[in-house]
């Protein structure tokens, strides 16, 4: 049995597999024991209640899913009062995804989330920045770093910056987040896309554009992990189209220390367990005694290994 | 895998298709052997079906189910996913995740229910109506369709005795005003203890008004595009009146069956 444990900043996870934010909730506990996961990742919590976007909020397109949910939620105060106690019933480390409209709102919310039971904060900086005409924080290094730095000053919890593929220079954004104090990077959020409903000749989603995820997005996410892992020394968590142990091993080899599984859970609700078992089987078959030995093995330099 | 319950009530069941038959010009029925799932499903609940060749699963309300009975779905072939399901043949595997969602309320003490179904909404209400008859509850069923060729009365009740009223667009009998008068007449003829509807927002509004005026309980099954069907993604919300005010509730989780009067216009 290979050692599946990994370290993400100061946090040790029993295995490198966790859900992607927005595709997971305590409800999945009706399908399998969630404490078998390396970590739990919540839907994005926002400072204020939000209604979310008009329906339809999802559409199938090619080998993937287009979504524009709009981060509906009850706001951080009610989340801490009503949702956090539910999450505390699980033993796996809890990572709270946080989305906010300004850098200072990110900081204030990060401070509010610094409570017993929260193991880390995942900063969803792919959301629109109200101080930059609604452009995503993660689209450019400056606003991304500003949001992370503001949070860094407000919490002692590990901060994971979730990067966006919707940027011209992911490596530069990655470096900016590292310099601003991020403990890890999650690479990546969904990529913007569009589908047209041929019956109505209108966008298939109520909001128009949406984020594309699933197998069709995997090579793009893998490339982003590869670029970001070479740009920073903090751990990278790979995310995008992972459905099997083989998919996960590709991300580990490209520089990821852990992986997130999202849309695949919509197809096979126990996909994350299959990914854990698949990684373990790969390690056994190929003689890797520790899954962490796979991290960055395909990178052109040994810089990742030196950083461990 | 075909065993569920315990601490993990939802799972993917691999059933064997035993019948796959077109119904009329636009519909299809699929029967599969999936004993554990079929026995566990309540009327109004649904399954999330893997469609060969399509990426996402498709949510499908259950048309036939029961202990020692095959699991059945009756659906309109509307796109690549449902076309793939219709392409399944006897002996093929049907991957069905379920049972999902909250089903209908059925009180064994009731004497009669009235169901109002439009189009393929009758598939959802068929299992409820048959279950009601098995509990000695009388069923008045008003079924609405485009035309007689599109009407699936046989698929709705089979050999189970019910009072059927068929209305069609082709002769104007399905017009909401006409259907409203028909429901009022049924309330006089044999007043139901509860009313149920699925398949049309216009008929939903109509039934809300009549049921409220007569002080009769009701439930509606709501359709919505879904992602995960497990309550994770919040794709399938619908505006619902709750004691705490209007809320966007998940059709897959808090539904697909809601109190009739609670369903608000989106």
XYZ file of C-alpha atoms in Angstrom:
574
model
C 0.000 0.000 0.000
C 1.671 3.239 -1.110
C 1.796 6.286 1.181
C -0.929 8.531 -0.240
C -0.458 11.417 2.201
C 0.543 14.828 0.883
C 1.470 18.153 2.451
C -0.141 21.384 1.268
C 1.600 24.186 3.087
C 1.137 23.430 6.770
C -1.678 20.959 6.146
C -1.236 17.193 5.826
C -3.921 15.395 3.813
C -4.490 11.635 4.078
C -4.633 11.431 0.286
C -4.334 13.893 -2.592
C -7.988 13.799 -3.723
C -10.604 16.414 -2.862
C -13.693 17.881 -4.510
C -13.701 21.006 -6.655
C -15.680 23.881 -5.188
C -19.241 24.148 -6.450
C -19.614 20.453 -7.203
C -19.730 19.205 -3.647
C -21.801 19.286 -0.487
C -22.687 17.198 2.557
C -25.427 15.644 0.373
C -22.789 13.503 -1.347
C -22.506 11.730 2.010
C -25.646 9.842 0.915
C -23.455 8.138 -1.692
C -20.200 7.395 0.181
C -18.215 8.154 3.352
C -16.854 11.663 2.787
C -14.116 11.123 5.360
C -12.359 8.962 2.778
C -11.458 12.183 0.933
C -8.201 14.064 1.429
C -10.142 17.254 2.138
C -13.618 18.744 1.822
C -14.109 21.905 -0.251
C -17.283 23.973 0.091
C -19.197 25.925 -2.507
C -18.024 29.537 -2.557
C -19.250 31.530 0.414
C -19.877 35.239 -0.214
C -20.050 38.148 2.255
C -23.666 38.971 1.323
C -26.589 36.705 0.361
C -26.802 36.190 -3.407
C -29.662 34.867 -5.514
C -27.539 33.506 -8.359
C -28.177 33.533 -12.091
C -31.329 32.848 -14.124
C -31.972 29.286 -15.281
C -30.991 27.299 -17.272
C -27.783 27.291 -15.269
C -26.139 24.280 -16.940
C -25.842 22.913 -20.456
C -24.065 19.935 -21.912
C -21.638 20.910 -24.635
C -19.207 18.543 -26.303
C -17.393 16.419 -23.758
C -18.168 18.734 -20.910
C -20.458 20.980 -18.956
C -21.099 24.679 -19.305
C -22.352 26.336 -16.120
C -23.306 29.731 -14.866
C -24.752 29.225 -11.416
C -23.902 32.675 -10.081
C -22.741 31.685 -6.570
C -26.143 31.682 -4.848
C -25.894 31.543 -1.090
C -27.102 32.858 2.210
C -24.053 34.992 2.967
C -21.166 34.398 5.335
C -22.949 35.165 8.604
C -25.723 32.612 7.996
C -23.181 30.179 6.521
C -21.162 30.196 9.757
C -24.335 29.828 11.841
C -26.084 27.075 9.849
C -23.722 25.364 7.375
C -20.445 25.207 9.277
C -21.914 23.020 12.073
C -22.980 20.504 9.413
C -19.463 20.422 7.947
C -17.945 19.978 11.417
C -19.535 16.517 11.575
C -16.862 15.311 9.144
C -13.284 14.554 10.123
C -11.544 15.410 6.830
C -9.986 18.902 6.722
C -12.481 21.561 5.651
C -11.447 24.045 2.987
C -13.864 26.960 2.660
C -14.081 28.548 -0.769
C -14.500 32.305 -0.480
C -15.618 34.781 -3.111
C -15.894 38.530 -2.571
C -16.353 41.648 -4.674
C -13.377 43.680 -3.377
C -9.959 43.005 -1.833
C -11.076 44.461 1.486
C -14.225 42.305 1.435
C -11.984 39.264 0.878
C -9.979 40.301 3.953
C -13.005 40.880 6.139
C -14.562 37.558 5.147
C -11.260 35.713 5.665
C -11.137 37.109 9.189
C -14.712 35.943 9.834
C -13.862 32.445 8.571
C -10.891 32.090 10.911
C -12.771 29.845 13.308
C -12.560 26.332 14.737
C -13.266 23.727 12.086
C -11.910 25.630 9.087
C -8.575 24.185 7.903
C -7.899 26.501 4.968
C -9.498 29.163 2.799
C -9.633 28.755 -0.954
C -9.771 32.235 -2.471
C -12.069 32.110 -5.505
C -10.422 35.064 -7.228
C -12.042 34.129 -10.535
C -15.111 36.137 -9.541
C -15.695 39.686 -10.842
C -13.760 42.486 -9.140
C -16.102 45.430 -8.592
C -13.080 47.742 -8.377
C -11.934 46.753 -11.883
C -15.105 47.010 -13.994
C -16.108 43.488 -13.076
C -12.984 41.867 -14.528
C -11.952 38.788 -12.559
C -9.267 39.339 -9.909
C -7.385 36.375 -11.343
C -7.261 37.839 -14.861
C -4.157 39.885 -13.982
C -1.321 39.673 -11.431
C -2.003 43.011 -9.689
C -5.637 42.525 -8.581
C -4.991 38.839 -7.793
C -2.091 39.754 -5.514
C -4.105 42.562 -3.891
C -6.875 40.169 -2.893
C -4.434 37.562 -1.531
C -2.346 40.148 0.330
C -5.447 41.624 1.958
C -6.498 38.153 3.133
C -2.968 37.368 4.307
C -3.155 40.304 6.669
C -6.478 39.120 8.075
C -6.052 35.392 8.808
C -3.525 32.872 10.041
C -5.272 30.111 8.076
C -3.601 28.710 4.956
C -4.781 30.552 1.839
C -5.174 28.665 -1.427
C -5.506 30.946 -4.458
C -7.785 29.449 -7.103
C -6.529 30.706 -10.430
C -8.492 31.249 -13.605
C -7.662 30.010 -17.095
C -9.187 33.233 -18.392
C -5.905 35.149 -18.329
C -3.109 35.864 -20.755
C -0.292 34.897 -18.368
C -1.192 32.307 -15.741
C 2.398 31.956 -14.559
C 2.622 35.680 -13.780
C -0.640 35.515 -11.788
C 0.694 32.429 -9.995
C 3.926 34.217 -9.025
C 2.000 37.292 -7.876
C -0.197 35.159 -5.593
C 2.841 33.371 -4.148
C 4.570 36.674 -3.439
C 1.381 38.039 -1.827
C 1.405 35.178 0.677
C -0.655 32.341 -0.795
C 0.170 28.942 0.700
C -0.951 26.999 -2.369
C -2.506 27.463 -5.805
C -5.541 25.682 -7.198
C -5.190 25.450 -10.976
C -7.687 26.032 -12.400
C -11.237 27.299 -12.364
C -13.514 26.763 -15.415
C -12.743 28.383 -18.768
C -15.298 30.784 -20.260
C -17.390 29.308 -23.014
C -20.712 29.562 -24.823
C -23.366 27.241 -26.200
C -26.336 28.139 -28.400
C -29.650 26.344 -28.054
C -30.629 25.492 -31.631
C -34.319 25.288 -30.729
C -34.488 28.874 -29.467
C -31.371 30.277 -31.225
C -30.469 31.898 -27.914
C -27.591 31.162 -25.522
C -28.224 27.826 -23.824
C -27.560 29.378 -20.406
C -29.795 31.995 -18.847
C -26.745 34.143 -18.108
C -25.289 33.827 -21.621
C -21.646 32.783 -21.149
C -20.591 30.106 -18.700
C -17.629 28.187 -17.360
C -16.627 25.051 -19.251
C -15.484 21.985 -17.320
C -15.150 18.257 -17.844
C -12.943 16.025 -19.994
C -12.762 18.544 -22.858
C -11.065 21.047 -20.530
C -8.456 18.628 -19.169
C -5.532 19.335 -21.530
C -5.883 23.073 -20.925
C -5.924 22.680 -17.142
C -2.985 20.284 -17.309
C -0.980 22.828 -19.316
C -1.794 25.538 -16.769
C -0.599 23.306 -13.903
C 2.601 22.625 -15.820
C 3.212 26.352 -16.336
C 2.300 27.410 -12.793
C 4.272 24.608 -11.112
C 7.405 25.868 -12.861
C 6.691 29.448 -11.829
C 6.257 28.983 -8.060
C 7.631 26.970 -5.129
C 4.335 26.623 -3.222
C 2.212 23.499 -3.875
C -0.132 23.416 -6.849
C -3.474 21.608 -6.656
C -4.601 20.454 -10.096
C -8.205 20.791 -11.221
C -9.898 20.365 -14.587
C -11.469 17.344 -16.226
C -10.109 14.757 -13.773
C -12.306 11.647 -13.693
C -9.883 8.736 -13.184
C -6.703 7.808 -11.353
C -4.813 8.099 -14.649
C -6.074 11.642 -15.134
C -4.931 12.493 -11.612
C -1.466 10.981 -12.147
C -1.042 13.197 -15.223
C -1.710 16.261 -13.066
C 0.666 15.056 -10.333
C 3.398 14.425 -12.900
C 2.810 17.893 -14.379
C 3.543 19.446 -11.006
C 0.439 19.092 -8.847
C 0.728 17.945 -5.225
C -2.995 17.140 -4.991
C -6.027 17.163 -7.275
C -9.624 18.305 -7.234
C -12.427 16.378 -8.915
C -15.530 18.298 -9.948
C -17.817 17.601 -12.865
C -16.905 13.893 -12.906
C -18.941 13.489 -9.712
C -22.050 14.485 -11.709
C -21.510 11.473 -13.977
C -20.322 8.980 -11.360
C -21.126 10.225 -7.853
C -18.361 8.071 -6.331
C -15.775 9.242 -8.910
C -13.484 10.619 -6.188
C -13.147 7.187 -4.588
C -12.291 5.722 -7.981
C -9.622 8.409 -8.400
C -8.087 7.579 -5.001
C -8.072 3.867 -5.801
C -6.694 4.538 -9.287
C -3.792 6.624 -7.963
C -2.998 3.954 -5.393
C -3.086 1.209 -8.008
C -0.820 3.234 -10.315
C 1.734 3.779 -7.532
C 1.726 0.084 -6.689
C 2.012 -1.019 -10.314
C 4.845 1.402 -11.065
C 6.756 1.038 -7.816
C 6.140 4.458 -6.264
C 6.087 3.992 -2.486
C 4.852 7.573 -1.929
C 2.370 9.428 -4.104
C 4.291 12.634 -3.397
C 7.195 11.219 -5.420
C 5.042 11.687 -8.514
C 4.728 15.432 -8.049
C 6.477 17.284 -10.863
C 8.175 14.174 -12.206
C 7.385 15.240 -15.772
C 8.637 18.792 -15.348
C 11.693 19.791 -17.330
C 13.662 20.786 -14.217
C 13.997 19.242 -10.788
C 13.074 22.534 -9.147
C 9.854 21.083 -7.750
C 11.592 18.200 -6.008
C 14.186 20.569 -4.548
C 11.388 22.664 -3.150
C 9.813 19.806 -1.181
C -24.138 -3.243 -8.315
C -27.696 -3.473 -7.164
C -27.956 -3.091 -3.426
C -28.593 0.103 -1.561
C -30.122 1.487 1.612
C -27.979 1.396 4.740
C -26.067 4.583 5.431
C -25.693 5.296 1.703
C -29.228 5.295 0.226
C -28.259 6.664 -3.200
C -26.165 4.626 -5.591
C -25.754 3.815 -9.258
C -27.709 0.700 -10.192
C -26.838 -1.277 -13.302
C -30.155 -2.564 -14.612
C -30.817 -4.829 -17.584
C -33.129 -3.450 -20.255
C -36.070 -5.779 -20.879
C -38.200 -3.551 -23.127
C -37.464 -0.495 -25.263
C -40.464 0.553 -27.336
C -41.554 3.737 -29.154
C -44.887 5.147 -27.961
C -46.685 7.244 -30.548
C -44.618 9.544 -32.716
C -42.584 11.343 -30.060
C -42.322 9.167 -26.963
C -40.485 6.077 -25.823
C -40.814 3.646 -22.969
C -37.979 1.778 -21.335
C -38.305 -1.064 -18.836
C -35.336 -2.445 -16.921
C -34.695 -5.057 -14.285
C -33.241 -3.149 -11.335
C -34.951 -4.802 -8.350
C -33.408 -2.897 -5.433
C -33.967 0.485 -7.069
C -37.454 -0.367 -8.322
C -38.513 -1.462 -4.841
C -37.075 1.683 -3.230
C -38.610 4.315 -5.553
C -41.644 6.284 -4.362
C -44.086 7.949 -6.794
C -42.735 11.355 -7.841
C -39.095 10.445 -7.278
C -36.674 10.324 -10.179
C -33.499 8.664 -11.386
C -30.453 10.201 -13.076
C -29.776 8.105 -16.168
C -26.494 7.628 -17.995
C -27.120 8.096 -21.726
C -24.652 6.241 -23.967
C -22.684 8.781 -25.995
C -23.915 11.840 -24.111
C -21.708 13.313 -21.385
C -24.172 14.283 -18.669
C -26.789 12.069 -17.102
C -30.458 12.930 -17.729
C -32.944 13.207 -14.862
C -36.038 11.105 -15.530
C -39.114 10.718 -13.384
C -40.112 7.140 -12.732
C -43.136 5.823 -14.637
C -43.223 2.236 -13.323
C -41.726 0.818 -10.128
C -42.444 -1.514 -7.255
C -41.282 -4.623 -5.457
C -40.890 -7.456 -7.981
C -41.699 -5.048 -10.806
C -39.453 -3.675 -13.514
C -38.317 -0.063 -13.323
C -39.902 1.953 -16.114
C -39.402 5.335 -17.756
C -41.662 7.032 -20.292
C -40.110 10.032 -21.992
C -40.202 12.323 -24.990
C -37.286 11.844 -27.367
C -36.149 15.450 -27.404
C -32.379 15.521 -27.946
C -29.203 13.460 -28.084
C -29.508 12.209 -24.496
C -33.051 10.901 -24.729
C -32.352 9.609 -28.262
C -29.477 7.571 -26.819
C -31.764 6.197 -24.111
C -34.330 5.282 -26.759
C -31.536 3.491 -28.613
C -31.003 1.049 -25.753
C -32.090 -2.491 -26.638
C -33.165 -5.560 -24.696
C -30.189 -6.924 -22.798
C -28.326 -3.598 -22.712
C -27.274 -2.088 -19.395
C -29.116 0.920 -17.997
C -27.039 2.865 -15.442
C -29.588 4.546 -13.159
C -28.646 6.607 -10.108
C -31.348 6.832 -7.516
C -33.780 6.999 -5.921
C -33.622 10.812 -5.930
C -35.744 13.687 -4.709
C -38.880 14.004 -2.644
C -41.963 12.207 -3.935
C -45.712 12.769 -3.641
C -47.736 12.591 -0.440
C -50.395 9.879 -0.537
C -52.653 9.479 2.496
C -54.269 6.006 2.635
C -57.261 7.644 4.329
C -58.148 9.649 1.236
C -61.180 8.642 -0.848
C -60.240 10.278 -4.147
C -57.490 12.278 -5.832
C -57.543 14.319 -9.022
C -54.485 14.419 -11.267
C -53.957 16.920 -14.062
C -51.177 16.016 -16.500
C -49.897 17.638 -19.658
C -47.754 15.831 -22.250
C -45.048 13.704 -20.723
C -46.010 14.962 -17.258
C -48.414 12.049 -17.247
C -45.438 9.680 -16.850
C -44.649 11.305 -13.495
C -48.269 11.126 -12.313
C -48.927 7.606 -13.610
C -47.081 5.855 -10.779
C -48.896 8.023 -8.218
C -52.305 7.256 -9.741
C -51.638 3.509 -9.872
C -50.347 3.521 -6.290
C -53.486 5.404 -5.214
C -55.775 2.809 -6.825
C -53.837 0.040 -5.077
C -54.668 1.835 -1.797
C -58.394 1.960 -2.745
C -58.210 5.673 -3.463
C -60.299 6.683 -6.459
C -58.488 8.550 -9.240
C -59.870 11.180 -11.567
C -57.253 11.856 -14.254
C -57.436 14.742 -16.708
C -54.825 14.190 -19.398
C -53.927 16.939 -21.860
C -52.080 16.430 -25.155
C -51.547 18.090 -28.545
C -53.814 15.652 -30.365
C -55.218 12.115 -29.990
C -52.080 10.638 -31.627
C -49.964 12.238 -28.881
C -52.205 11.040 -26.034
C -50.801 8.239 -23.906
C -53.879 7.241 -21.911
C -53.009 3.545 -22.230
C -49.477 4.205 -20.939
C -50.951 6.238 -18.088
C -53.307 3.745 -16.501
C -52.796 0.403 -18.250
C -55.487 -1.934 -16.934
C -55.901 -0.018 -13.670
C -59.422 1.470 -13.345
C -59.526 5.273 -13.247
C -61.929 8.004 -14.345
C -60.163 9.399 -17.395
C -60.885 12.752 -19.051
C -58.896 13.374 -22.233
C -58.442 16.861 -23.655
C -56.604 17.959 -26.807
C -55.237 21.121 -28.420
C -56.513 19.883 -31.798
C -60.178 20.307 -30.822
C -59.736 23.150 -28.335
C -60.770 21.015 -25.360
C -57.381 21.546 -23.657
C -57.880 25.315 -23.410
C -57.337 26.288 -19.747
C -60.815 27.823 -19.488
C -62.398 24.580 -20.694
C -60.178 22.486 -18.440
C -61.083 24.784 -15.539
C -64.789 24.107 -16.083
C -64.056 20.392 -16.334
C -62.201 20.431 -12.989
C -65.034 22.388 -11.345
C -67.502 19.775 -12.610
C -65.328 16.987 -11.179
C -65.247 18.767 -7.813
C -69.059 18.649 -7.829
C -69.280 15.073 -9.139
C -66.671 13.528 -6.831
C -64.758 16.006 -4.699
C -61.080 14.969 -4.386
C -59.152 15.038 -1.110
C -56.047 16.191 -2.957
C -54.977 17.314 -6.424
C -51.715 16.764 -8.305
C -50.228 18.175 -11.479
C -47.176 17.951 -13.723
C -46.195 19.077 -17.187
C -47.578 22.580 -17.727
C -47.090 25.900 -15.966
C -50.471 27.121 -17.286
C -52.284 24.121 -15.847
C -50.315 24.547 -12.617
C -51.644 28.119 -12.261
C -55.154 26.931 -13.072
C -55.061 24.161 -10.492
C -53.537 26.471 -7.856
C -56.487 28.821 -8.231
C -59.167 26.127 -8.119
C -57.581 24.164 -5.254
C -57.129 27.320 -3.185
C -60.744 28.329 -3.733
C -61.987 24.865 -2.685
C -59.507 24.519 0.166
C -58.059 21.293 -1.218
C -54.464 20.115 -0.704
C -52.264 19.785 -3.737
C -48.794 18.995 -4.980
C -46.958 19.733 -8.203
C -43.991 17.935 -9.749
C -41.605 20.438 -11.341
C -39.213 19.892 -14.233
C -35.905 21.734 -14.468
C -32.569 21.295 -16.249
C -30.207 19.518 -13.838
C -26.498 19.041 -13.363
C -25.679 16.695 -10.499
C -29.235 15.751 -9.341
C -27.796 15.330 -5.828
C -28.230 18.851 -4.492
C -24.592 19.797 -5.014
C -24.569 22.245 -7.918
C -27.690 24.421 -7.506
C -28.421 24.363 -11.241
C -32.055 23.241 -10.979
C -33.588 25.858 -8.706
C -37.198 27.058 -8.747
C -38.786 29.925 -6.810
C -40.804 28.432 -3.926
C -42.766 30.165 -1.161
C -41.565 29.019 2.274
C -42.453 30.076 5.833
C -39.256 32.190 5.707
C -40.314 33.895 2.463
C -39.615 33.028 -1.169
C -36.553 30.837 -1.696
C -34.847 29.333 -4.739
C -35.099 25.660 -3.817
C -33.416 22.783 -5.608
C -35.830 20.759 -7.734
C -33.551 17.705 -7.340
C -33.371 17.917 -3.571
C -36.270 19.808 -1.967
C -38.378 18.715 -4.991
C -39.220 17.643 -7.600
C -42.576 17.526 -5.775
C -43.592 20.748 -4.033
C -46.736 21.916 -2.299
C -49.018 23.135 -5.096
C -49.521 26.626 -3.667
C -45.821 27.160 -2.922
C -44.635 27.116 -6.539
C -44.081 30.680 -7.693
C -43.538 32.095 -11.172
C -39.801 32.101 -11.929
